[in-house]
Amino acid sequence: MSEPTSAPTTSPQPAVTSGAPIQLENLTKRYPGNPNPSVDDVSMEIKAGELVVFVGPSGCGKSTTLKMINRLIEPSSGRIRIGDEDVTDMDPVKLRRKIGYAIQSSGLFPHMTVAENIALVPKMTGWSKSRVKDRVEEMLDLVGLDPREFHGRYPRQLSGGQQQRVGVARALAADPPVLLMDEPFGAVDPITRDHLQDELIRLQHELHKTIVFVTHDFDEAIKLGDRIAVLRERSHIAQFDTPEAILTNPADDFVSGFVGAGAALKRLNLTRVRDVEIAEFPTVSVDDPLQQIFSTLRAGQGNELLMLDRRGRPYKWLRRGDLMRAKGSLARAGQLVHDTVTRDATLHDALEAVLTDSGGRVAVTGRRGEYIGVVDMETLMNSVHEMLEADRLTAAEHAHDLEELRHHRVERDLEGLRDGSEGS
């Protein structure tokens, strides 16, 4: 695998190395004393640059299957191919240096700084000091963490979400073509989890790695996966298809159970905020004088402003009444912004945020949390109506096609009967 060239630390450049295809051939894992295999004869092809999600009930073998790809668990039989190389019998340590790996607890070494954690694999593979330094800063910037602020911190000084970002940065540091992720966002709160999912979507949009992701959360699978492998007991594949195909045409009752109720609403996870109109909204800065804030409000058409902090991030919603009661100080005025979405968030995420906000809108932010615009309830409902209308038209076309097919079959059968009667 070719190593990346150093990139300027001011703005990250997309990696030139894309993902590699993965092929699992009759992969099986048996443990001593257990008459049944934990993973039984799994065969699967994963395309280069594809994000595939393994989802299934607890104990079905999805994590075991994932760990056999980088041979943290050795397969009892079967083959693993990555790119053009059969890696089943190669040195497992060398193999793992070519594969990124991120887990639920981030797996960061507590005695190492953030920079040292990220630099670990590049150092092991023989990169120069200057190149490692550049790569650490590039990776921190890539996952939305300011290198100047986080470079020398220790894992204990980070939030759960920040730890997971560093874990992903470390997994990507040596530019591996394959990234394995074993329930990496399972231990953080729901809002942080949504943002980490959005970050992964953005990263994949830039890097095009081959990612295999394990989760027990079907909504997370729909949101992230190019394709989803729904696994039964022993990792038997119940259905391996796109999220839309699984939602609209589950293979059997087992898959339907995973889809659950509200399949139409779950399809909101297939559309991103970037696909709908992001509107402008009047903004002021936390450092603006009160008189200037009043002037901005009077110049606008609405009755509300969004106040940004010193880094340009959404801070407070300010209504006209809040300003009238401020009496020269905005310290206690307005409503804090509790939730935001990124352009890579799903419409489902945006709808949840809008429904919990009294103003019926949510601020959209960039990779560092900087303000971009807003999405409101009207925009989201228009998108839902368009989706439902498209479904209705598709259903009507499908019914028309079925009717035509039935008509042709009837004509063909009548033609056969006529031919038979003439020949008798």
GROMACS .gro file of C-alpha atoms in nm:
model
  424
    1MET     CA    1   0.000   0.000   0.000
    2SER     CA    2   0.144   0.337  -0.099
    3GLU     CA    3   0.185   0.594   0.177
    4PRO     CA    4   0.027   0.939   0.148
    5THR     CA    5   0.224   1.252   0.084
    6SER     CA    6   0.226   1.511   0.361
    7ALA     CA    7  -0.048   1.770   0.332
    8PRO     CA    8  -0.048   2.127   0.455
    9THR     CA    9  -0.185   2.149   0.805
   10THR     CA   10  -0.397   2.453   0.723
   11SER     CA   11  -0.656   2.262   0.521
   12PRO     CA   12  -0.687   1.883   0.496
   13GLN     CA   13  -0.661   1.727   0.153
   14PRO     CA   14  -0.864   1.422   0.052
   15ALA     CA   15  -0.657   1.105   0.070
   16VAL     CA   16  -0.551   0.975  -0.269
   17THR     CA   17  -0.578   0.614  -0.157
   18SER     CA   18  -0.932   0.481  -0.186
   19GLY     CA   19  -1.060   0.163  -0.030
   20ALA     CA   20  -0.982  -0.194  -0.129
   21PRO     CA   21  -1.236  -0.468  -0.198
   22ILE     CA   22  -1.283  -0.736   0.069
   23GLN     CA   23  -1.383  -1.093  -0.007
   24LEU     CA   24  -1.480  -1.343   0.261
   25GLU     CA   25  -1.486  -1.703   0.142
   26ASN     CA   26  -1.656  -1.970   0.357
   27LEU     CA   27  -1.535  -1.800   0.675
   28THR     CA   28  -1.600  -2.014   0.984
   29LYS     CA   29  -1.510  -1.986   1.352
   30ARG     CA   30  -1.539  -2.277   1.595
   31TYR     CA   31  -1.453  -2.259   1.964
   32PRO     CA   32  -1.344  -2.568   2.162
   33GLY     CA   33  -1.625  -2.726   2.360
   34ASN     CA   34  -1.899  -2.569   2.150
   35PRO     CA   35  -2.062  -2.813   1.908
   36ASN     CA   36  -2.195  -2.532   1.688
   37PRO     CA   37  -1.974  -2.278   1.510
   38SER     CA   38  -2.001  -1.914   1.622
   39VAL     CA   39  -1.968  -1.807   1.259
   40ASP     CA   40  -2.070  -2.059   0.998
   41ASP     CA   41  -1.951  -2.057   0.635
   42VAL     CA   42  -1.988  -1.683   0.564
   43SER     CA   43  -1.914  -1.568   0.209
   44MET     CA   44  -1.941  -1.201   0.112
   45GLU     CA   45  -1.798  -0.949  -0.132
   46ILE     CA   46  -1.755  -0.587  -0.020
   47LYS     CA   47  -1.674  -0.333  -0.290
   48ALA     CA   48  -1.384  -0.089  -0.276
   49GLY     CA   49  -1.487   0.238  -0.113
   50GLU     CA   50  -1.813   0.093   0.020
   51LEU     CA   51  -1.948   0.134   0.375
   52VAL     CA   52  -2.109  -0.196   0.475
   53VAL     CA   53  -2.292  -0.236   0.805
   54PHE     CA   54  -2.332  -0.566   0.990
   55VAL     CA   55  -2.651  -0.560   1.196
   56GLY     CA   56  -2.812  -0.844   1.387
   57PRO     CA   57  -2.920  -0.963   1.733
   58SER     CA   58  -2.673  -0.989   2.019
   59GLY     CA   59  -2.462  -1.303   1.993
   60CYS     CA   60  -2.524  -1.356   1.621
   61GLY     CA   61  -2.149  -1.339   1.544
   62LYS     CA   62  -2.127  -0.998   1.375
   63SER     CA   63  -1.831  -0.875   1.587
   64THR     CA   64  -1.658  -1.212   1.551
   65THR     CA   65  -1.691  -1.190   1.173
   66LEU     CA   66  -1.552  -0.834   1.178
   67LYS     CA   67  -1.253  -0.933   1.394
   68MET     CA   68  -1.166  -1.221   1.163
   69ILE     CA   69  -1.104  -0.967   0.882
   70ASN     CA   70  -0.801  -0.826   1.066
   71ARG     CA   71  -0.745  -1.159   1.244
   72LEU     CA   72  -0.787  -1.035   1.598
   73ILE     CA   73  -0.984  -1.360   1.597
   74GLU     CA   74  -0.828  -1.632   1.384
   75PRO     CA   75  -1.073  -1.809   1.153
   76SER     CA   76  -1.104  -2.187   1.191
   77SER     CA   77  -1.144  -2.219   0.814
   78GLY     CA   78  -1.212  -2.010   0.506
   79ARG     CA   79  -1.021  -1.734   0.328
   80ILE     CA   80  -0.995  -1.354   0.353
   81ARG     CA   81  -0.889  -1.145   0.055
   82ILE     CA   82  -0.820  -0.772   0.067
   83GLY     CA   83  -0.757  -0.623  -0.274
   84ASP     CA   84  -0.560  -0.878  -0.474
   85GLU     CA   85  -0.396  -1.027  -0.165
   86ASP     CA   86  -0.496  -1.336   0.032
   87VAL     CA   87  -0.430  -1.223   0.389
   88THR     CA   88  -0.545  -1.543   0.562
   89ASP     CA   89  -0.193  -1.669   0.626
   90MET     CA   90   0.012  -1.348   0.639
   91ASP     CA   91   0.169  -1.211   0.958
   92PRO     CA   92  -0.132  -1.080   1.156
   93VAL     CA   93   0.066  -0.789   1.304
   94LYS     CA   94   0.163  -0.665   0.956
   95LEU     CA   95  -0.197  -0.714   0.844
   96ARG     CA   96  -0.333  -0.498   1.128
   97ARG     CA   97  -0.101  -0.213   1.036
   98LYS     CA   98  -0.276  -0.205   0.698
   99ILE     CA   99  -0.625  -0.199   0.850
  100GLY     CA  100  -0.774   0.079   1.063
  101TYR     CA  101  -0.966  -0.035   1.370
  102ALA     CA  102  -1.202   0.169   1.589
  103ILE     CA  103  -1.396   0.031   1.886
  104GLN     CA  104  -1.665   0.145   2.128
  105SER     CA  105  -1.437   0.270   2.404
  106SER     CA  106  -1.204   0.449   2.154
  107GLY     CA  107  -0.916   0.226   2.273
  108LEU     CA  108  -0.684   0.521   2.331
  109PHE     CA  109  -0.376   0.463   2.545
  110PRO     CA  110  -0.433   0.674   2.860
  111HIS     CA  111  -0.061   0.742   2.923
  112MET     CA  112  -0.013   0.886   2.571
  113THR     CA  113  -0.116   1.230   2.448
  114VAL     CA  114  -0.364   1.269   2.164
  115ALA     CA  115  -0.077   1.330   1.922
  116GLU     CA  116   0.114   1.023   2.043
  117ASN     CA  117  -0.193   0.804   2.007
  118ILE     CA  118  -0.252   0.918   1.648
  119ALA     CA  119   0.118   0.886   1.558
  120LEU     CA  120   0.146   0.529   1.681
  121VAL     CA  121   0.093   0.329   1.360
  122PRO     CA  122   0.271   0.573   1.124
  123LYS     CA  123   0.578   0.552   1.354
  124MET     CA  124   0.560   0.172   1.353
  125THR     CA  125   0.555   0.167   0.974
  126GLY     CA  126   0.870   0.383   0.955
  127TRP     CA  127   0.741   0.730   0.867
  128SER     CA  128   0.982   1.021   0.926
  129LYS     CA  129   0.929   1.251   1.227
  130SER     CA  130   0.830   1.550   1.014
  131ARG     CA  131   0.587   1.344   0.814
  132VAL     CA  132   0.428   1.196   1.129
  133LYS     CA  133   0.393   1.546   1.278
  134ASP     CA  134   0.219   1.675   0.964
  135ARG     CA  135  -0.006   1.371   0.953
  136VAL     CA  136  -0.114   1.410   1.318
  137GLU     CA  137  -0.219   1.770   1.257
  138GLU     CA  138  -0.393   1.674   0.932
  139MET     CA  139  -0.588   1.397   1.105
  140LEU     CA  140  -0.697   1.619   1.395
  141ASP     CA  141  -0.818   1.880   1.150
  142LEU     CA  142  -0.992   1.611   0.945
  143VAL     CA  143  -1.204   1.497   1.242
  144GLY     CA  144  -1.286   1.855   1.341
  145LEU     CA  145  -1.049   1.901   1.637
  146ASP     CA  146  -0.817   2.204   1.652
  147PRO     CA  147  -0.458   2.068   1.652
  148ARG     CA  148  -0.336   2.358   1.867
  149GLU     CA  149  -0.596   2.280   2.132
  150PHE     CA  150  -0.590   1.898   2.138
  151HIS     CA  151  -0.236   1.801   2.035
  152GLY     CA  152  -0.098   1.772   2.391
  153ARG     CA  153  -0.409   1.660   2.577
  154TYR     CA  154  -0.452   1.318   2.737
  155PRO     CA  155  -0.759   1.099   2.678
  156ARG     CA  156  -0.891   1.167   3.029
  157GLN     CA  157  -0.911   1.537   2.940
  158LEU     CA  158  -1.148   1.469   2.648
  159SER     CA  159  -1.523   1.417   2.632
  160GLY     CA  160  -1.656   1.083   2.509
  161GLY     CA  161  -1.727   1.227   2.166
  162GLN     CA  162  -1.380   1.382   2.141
  163GLN     CA  163  -1.221   1.050   2.238
  164GLN     CA  164  -1.412   0.874   1.961
  165ARG     CA  165  -1.297   1.136   1.707
  166VAL     CA  166  -0.936   1.080   1.812
  167GLY     CA  167  -0.994   0.704   1.788
  168VAL     CA  168  -1.110   0.744   1.429
  169ALA     CA  169  -0.817   0.978   1.354
  170ARG     CA  170  -0.575   0.715   1.488
  171ALA     CA  171  -0.741   0.441   1.284
  172LEU     CA  172  -0.699   0.650   0.966
  173ALA     CA  173  -0.353   0.790   1.042
  174ALA     CA  174  -0.150   0.547   0.827
  175ASP     CA  175  -0.400   0.585   0.540
  176PRO     CA  176  -0.529   0.226   0.542
  177PRO     CA  177  -0.758   0.119   0.257
  178VAL     CA  178  -0.985  -0.064   0.504
  179LEU     CA  179  -1.141   0.061   0.829
  180LEU     CA  180  -1.316  -0.177   1.072
  181MET     CA  181  -1.552  -0.019   1.328
  182ASP     CA  182  -1.701  -0.228   1.609
  183GLU     CA  183  -1.997  -0.037   1.760
  184PRO     CA  184  -1.775   0.274   1.785
  185PHE     CA  185  -2.053   0.513   1.890
  186GLY     CA  186  -2.241   0.287   2.129
  187ALA     CA  187  -2.110   0.440   2.454
  188VAL     CA  188  -2.194   0.808   2.395
  189ASP     CA  189  -2.513   1.007   2.446
  190PRO     CA  190  -2.768   1.024   2.159
  191ILE     CA  191  -2.687   1.381   2.047
  192THR     CA  192  -2.312   1.315   2.041
  193ARG     CA  193  -2.380   0.989   1.861
  194ASP     CA  194  -2.576   1.169   1.588
  195HIS     CA  195  -2.290   1.414   1.538
  196LEU     CA  196  -2.030   1.136   1.526
  197GLN     CA  197  -2.237   0.954   1.264
  198ASP     CA  198  -2.255   1.275   1.060
  199GLU     CA  199  -1.878   1.313   1.093
  200LEU     CA  200  -1.822   0.960   0.965
  201ILE     CA  201  -2.050   1.028   0.666
  202ARG     CA  202  -1.851   1.343   0.587
  203LEU     CA  203  -1.518   1.164   0.623
  204GLN     CA  204  -1.629   0.880   0.399
  205HIS     CA  205  -1.751   1.134   0.141
  206GLU     CA  206  -1.396   1.276   0.136
  207LEU     CA  207  -1.185   0.961   0.176
  208HIS     CA  208  -1.378   0.675   0.010
  209LYS     CA  209  -1.234   0.405   0.235
  210THR     CA  210  -1.376   0.055   0.255
  211ILE     CA  211  -1.553   0.054   0.592
  212VAL     CA  212  -1.708  -0.242   0.771
  213PHE     CA  213  -1.922  -0.121   1.061
  214VAL     CA  214  -2.090  -0.331   1.331
  215THR     CA  215  -2.400  -0.209   1.515
  216HIS     CA  216  -2.711  -0.348   1.684
  217ASP     CA  217  -2.902  -0.028   1.597
  218PHE     CA  218  -3.093  -0.064   1.270
  219ASP     CA  219  -3.155   0.312   1.243
  220GLU     CA  220  -2.778   0.367   1.260
  221ALA     CA  221  -2.732   0.102   0.990
  222ILE     CA  222  -2.981   0.278   0.760
  223LYS     CA  223  -2.816   0.615   0.816
  224LEU     CA  224  -2.459   0.502   0.753
  225GLY     CA  225  -2.461   0.204   0.521
  226ASP     CA  226  -2.421   0.192   0.145
  227ARG     CA  227  -2.532  -0.167   0.198
  228ILE     CA  228  -2.652  -0.351   0.508
  229ALA     CA  229  -2.592  -0.716   0.592
  230VAL     CA  230  -2.872  -0.834   0.822
  231LEU     CA  231  -2.725  -1.134   1.005
  232ARG     CA  232  -2.903  -1.425   1.169
  233GLU     CA  233  -2.753  -1.666   1.421
  234ARG     CA  234  -2.395  -1.772   1.334
  235SER     CA  235  -2.368  -1.476   1.095
  236HIS     CA  236  -2.589  -1.640   0.833
  237ILE     CA  237  -2.686  -1.361   0.593
  238ALA     CA  238  -3.062  -1.296   0.595
  239GLN     CA  239  -3.038  -1.006   0.348
  240PHE     CA  240  -2.748  -0.807   0.201
  241ASP     CA  241  -2.875  -0.504   0.015
  242THR     CA  242  -2.910  -0.127   0.011
  243PRO     CA  243  -3.097   0.041   0.300
  244GLU     CA  244  -3.378   0.148   0.066
  245ALA     CA  245  -3.423  -0.206  -0.071
  246ILE     CA  246  -3.435  -0.353   0.279
  247LEU     CA  247  -3.686  -0.092   0.397
  248THR     CA  248  -3.915  -0.133   0.097
  249ASN     CA  249  -3.872  -0.506   0.035
  250PRO     CA  250  -3.749  -0.702   0.339
  251ALA     CA  251  -3.651  -1.058   0.247
  252ASP     CA  252  -3.853  -1.234   0.520
  253ASP     CA  253  -4.016  -1.195   0.862
  254PHE     CA  254  -3.677  -1.195   1.038
  255VAL     CA  255  -3.563  -0.890   0.839
  256SER     CA  256  -3.906  -0.728   0.880
  257GLY     CA  257  -3.858  -0.760   1.254
  258PHE     CA  258  -3.540  -0.554   1.229
  259VAL     CA  259  -3.705  -0.294   1.010
  260GLY     CA  260  -3.986  -0.266   1.265
  261ALA     CA  261  -4.277  -0.025   1.248
  262GLY     CA  262  -4.261   0.303   1.062
  263ALA     CA  263  -4.054   0.197   0.762
  264ALA     CA  264  -4.173   0.507   0.572
  265LEU     CA  265  -4.042   0.737   0.847
  266LYS     CA  266  -3.715   0.545   0.862
  267ARG     CA  267  -3.662   0.642   0.498
  268LEU     CA  268  -3.597   0.995   0.625
  269ASN     CA  269  -3.256   0.850   0.720
  270LEU     CA  270  -3.178   0.813   0.349
  271THR     CA  271  -3.189   1.188   0.271
  272ARG     CA  272  -2.936   1.441   0.402
  273VAL     CA  273  -2.981   1.799   0.516
  274ARG     CA  274  -2.750   1.905   0.231
  275ASP     CA  275  -3.019   1.779  -0.012
  276VAL     CA  276  -3.280   2.032   0.106
  277GLU     CA  277  -3.288   2.411   0.117
  278ILE     CA  278  -3.076   2.559   0.397
  279ALA     CA  279  -3.214   2.907   0.464
  280GLU     CA  280  -3.037   3.219   0.584
  281PHE     CA  281  -3.122   3.363   0.926
  282PRO     CA  282  -3.027   3.700   1.079
  283THR     CA  283  -2.729   3.663   1.312
  284VAL     CA  284  -2.540   3.876   1.561
  285SER     CA  285  -2.223   3.815   1.759
  286VAL     CA  286  -2.194   3.778   2.133
  287ASP     CA  287  -1.957   4.077   2.123
  288ASP     CA  288  -2.197   4.309   1.935
  289PRO     CA  289  -2.325   4.613   2.131
  290LEU     CA  290  -2.689   4.596   2.235
  291GLN     CA  291  -2.781   4.890   2.012
  292GLN     CA  292  -2.633   4.715   1.707
  293ILE     CA  293  -2.832   4.401   1.790
  294PHE     CA  294  -3.152   4.610   1.806
  295SER     CA  295  -3.067   4.761   1.467
  296THR     CA  296  -3.015   4.416   1.314
  297LEU     CA  297  -3.349   4.300   1.448
  298ARG     CA  298  -3.532   4.607   1.314
  299ALA     CA  299  -3.369   4.564   0.972
  300GLY     CA  300  -3.494   4.205   0.942
  301GLN     CA  301  -3.839   4.074   0.864
  302GLY     CA  302  -3.868   3.837   1.156
  303ASN     CA  303  -3.897   3.865   1.531
  304GLU     CA  304  -3.588   3.668   1.621
  305LEU     CA  305  -3.207   3.660   1.587
  306LEU     CA  306  -2.946   3.390   1.627
  307MET     CA  307  -2.652   3.496   1.843
  308LEU     CA  308  -2.315   3.337   1.758
  309ASP     CA  309  -2.027   3.290   1.998
  310ARG     CA  310  -1.674   3.418   1.936
  311ARG     CA  311  -1.599   3.118   1.712
  312GLY     CA  312  -1.907   3.173   1.497
  313ARG     CA  313  -2.100   2.885   1.652
  314PRO     CA  314  -2.474   2.903   1.737
  315TYR     CA  315  -2.512   3.020   2.096
  316LYS     CA  316  -2.856   3.171   2.167
  317TRP     CA  317  -3.190   3.239   2.002
  318LEU     CA  318  -3.290   3.599   2.082
  319ARG     CA  319  -3.650   3.720   2.049
  320ARG     CA  320  -3.759   4.084   2.047
  321GLY     CA  321  -3.905   4.043   2.395
  322ASP     CA  322  -3.575   3.910   2.525
  323LEU     CA  323  -3.401   4.224   2.403
  324MET     CA  324  -3.663   4.452   2.555
  325ARG     CA  325  -3.613   4.283   2.893
  326ALA     CA  326  -3.232   4.276   2.865
  327LYS     CA  327  -3.187   4.623   3.022
  328GLY     CA  328  -2.833   4.661   2.894
  329SER     CA  329  -2.718   4.302   2.957
  330LEU     CA  330  -2.771   3.991   2.744
  331ALA     CA  331  -2.619   3.753   3.000
  332ARG     CA  332  -2.952   3.592   3.092
  333ALA     CA  333  -3.153   3.686   2.784
  334GLY     CA  334  -3.254   3.443   2.513
  335GLN     CA  335  -3.267   3.065   2.480
  336LEU     CA  336  -2.949   2.860   2.456
  337VAL     CA  337  -2.908   2.655   2.138
  338HIS     CA  338  -2.930   2.299   2.267
  339ASP     CA  339  -2.907   2.110   1.940
  340THR     CA  340  -2.769   2.163   1.589
  341VAL     CA  341  -2.732   1.944   1.280
  342THR     CA  342  -2.463   1.926   1.015
  343ARG     CA  343  -2.514   1.916   0.639
  344ASP     CA  344  -2.447   1.541   0.656
  345ALA     CA  345  -2.722   1.483   0.914
  346THR     CA  346  -3.031   1.298   0.795
  347LEU     CA  347  -3.375   1.451   0.761
  348HIS     CA  348  -3.477   1.223   1.048
  349ASP     CA  349  -3.216   1.391   1.272
  350ALA     CA  350  -3.327   1.735   1.157
  351LEU     CA  351  -3.694   1.655   1.215
  352GLU     CA  352  -3.623   1.532   1.568
  353ALA     CA  353  -3.429   1.851   1.645
  354VAL     CA  354  -3.701   2.074   1.499
  355LEU     CA  355  -3.979   1.896   1.691
  356THR     CA  356  -3.799   1.950   2.023
  357ASP     CA  357  -3.739   2.320   1.951
  358SER     CA  358  -4.013   2.569   2.036
  359GLY     CA  359  -3.923   2.782   1.734
  360GLY     CA  360  -3.968   2.502   1.481
  361ARG     CA  361  -3.620   2.530   1.330
  362VAL     CA  362  -3.268   2.400   1.381
  363ALA     CA  363  -2.930   2.560   1.309
  364VAL     CA  364  -2.705   2.386   1.055
  365THR     CA  365  -2.331   2.386   1.129
  366GLY     CA  366  -2.002   2.301   0.961
  367ARG     CA  367  -1.723   2.065   1.063
  368ARG     CA  368  -1.600   2.288   1.349
  369GLY     CA  369  -1.950   2.380   1.465
  370GLU     CA  370  -1.957   2.709   1.273
  371TYR     CA  371  -2.298   2.842   1.171
  372ILE     CA  372  -2.414   2.783   0.811
  373GLY     CA  373  -2.789   2.841   0.808
  374VAL     CA  374  -3.118   2.696   0.935
  375VAL     CA  375  -3.368   2.431   0.832
  376ASP     CA  376  -3.729   2.476   0.941
  377MET     CA  377  -4.038   2.258   0.976
  378GLU     CA  378  -4.193   2.377   0.648
  379THR     CA  379  -3.887   2.270   0.448
  380LEU     CA  380  -3.880   1.929   0.614
  381MET     CA  381  -4.251   1.868   0.567
  382ASN     CA  382  -4.225   1.964   0.199
  383SER     CA  383  -3.949   1.704   0.162
  384VAL     CA  384  -4.164   1.441   0.334
  385HIS     CA  385  -4.458   1.521   0.103
  386GLU     CA  386  -4.229   1.496  -0.202
  387MET     CA  387  -4.102   1.158  -0.081
  388LEU     CA  388  -4.456   1.028  -0.024
  389GLU     CA  389  -4.566   1.157  -0.365
  390ALA     CA  390  -4.269   0.983  -0.530
  391ASP     CA  391  -4.364   0.662  -0.348
  392ARG     CA  392  -4.725   0.697  -0.467
  393LEU     CA  393  -4.615   0.745  -0.828
  394THR     CA  394  -4.374   0.452  -0.802
  395ALA     CA  395  -4.650   0.234  -0.661
  396ALA     CA  396  -4.885   0.344  -0.941
  397GLU     CA  397  -4.620   0.269  -1.206
  398HIS     CA  398  -4.555  -0.068  -1.044
  399ALA     CA  399  -4.928  -0.148  -1.049
  400HIS     CA  400  -4.946  -0.040  -1.414
  401ASP     CA  401  -4.649  -0.263  -1.502
  402LEU     CA  402  -4.810  -0.557  -1.322
  403GLU     CA  403  -5.137  -0.498  -1.507
  404GLU     CA  404  -4.954  -0.487  -1.842
  405LEU     CA  405  -4.765  -0.804  -1.755
  406ARG     CA  406  -5.089  -0.978  -1.658
  407HIS     CA  407  -5.251  -0.859  -1.983
  408HIS     CA  408  -4.960  -0.991  -2.193
  409ARG     CA  409  -4.972  -1.324  -2.014
  410VAL     CA  410  -5.347  -1.354  -2.080
  411GLU     CA  411  -5.292  -1.267  -2.449
  412ARG     CA  412  -5.010  -1.521  -2.471
  413ASP     CA  413  -5.225  -1.793  -2.309
  414LEU     CA  414  -5.516  -1.717  -2.544
  415GLU     CA  415  -5.276  -1.728  -2.840
  416GLY     CA  416  -5.157  -2.069  -2.721
  417LEU     CA  417  -5.512  -2.195  -2.690
  418ARG     CA  418  -5.598  -2.074  -3.041
  419ASP     CA  419  -5.286  -2.238  -3.186
  420GLY     CA  420  -5.369  -2.560  -3.006
  421SER     CA  421  -5.729  -2.567  -3.128
  422GLU     CA  422  -5.623  -2.500  -3.489
  423GLY     CA  423  -5.372  -2.781  -3.485
  424SER     CA  424  -5.609  -3.040  -3.343
   0.00000   0.00000   0.00000
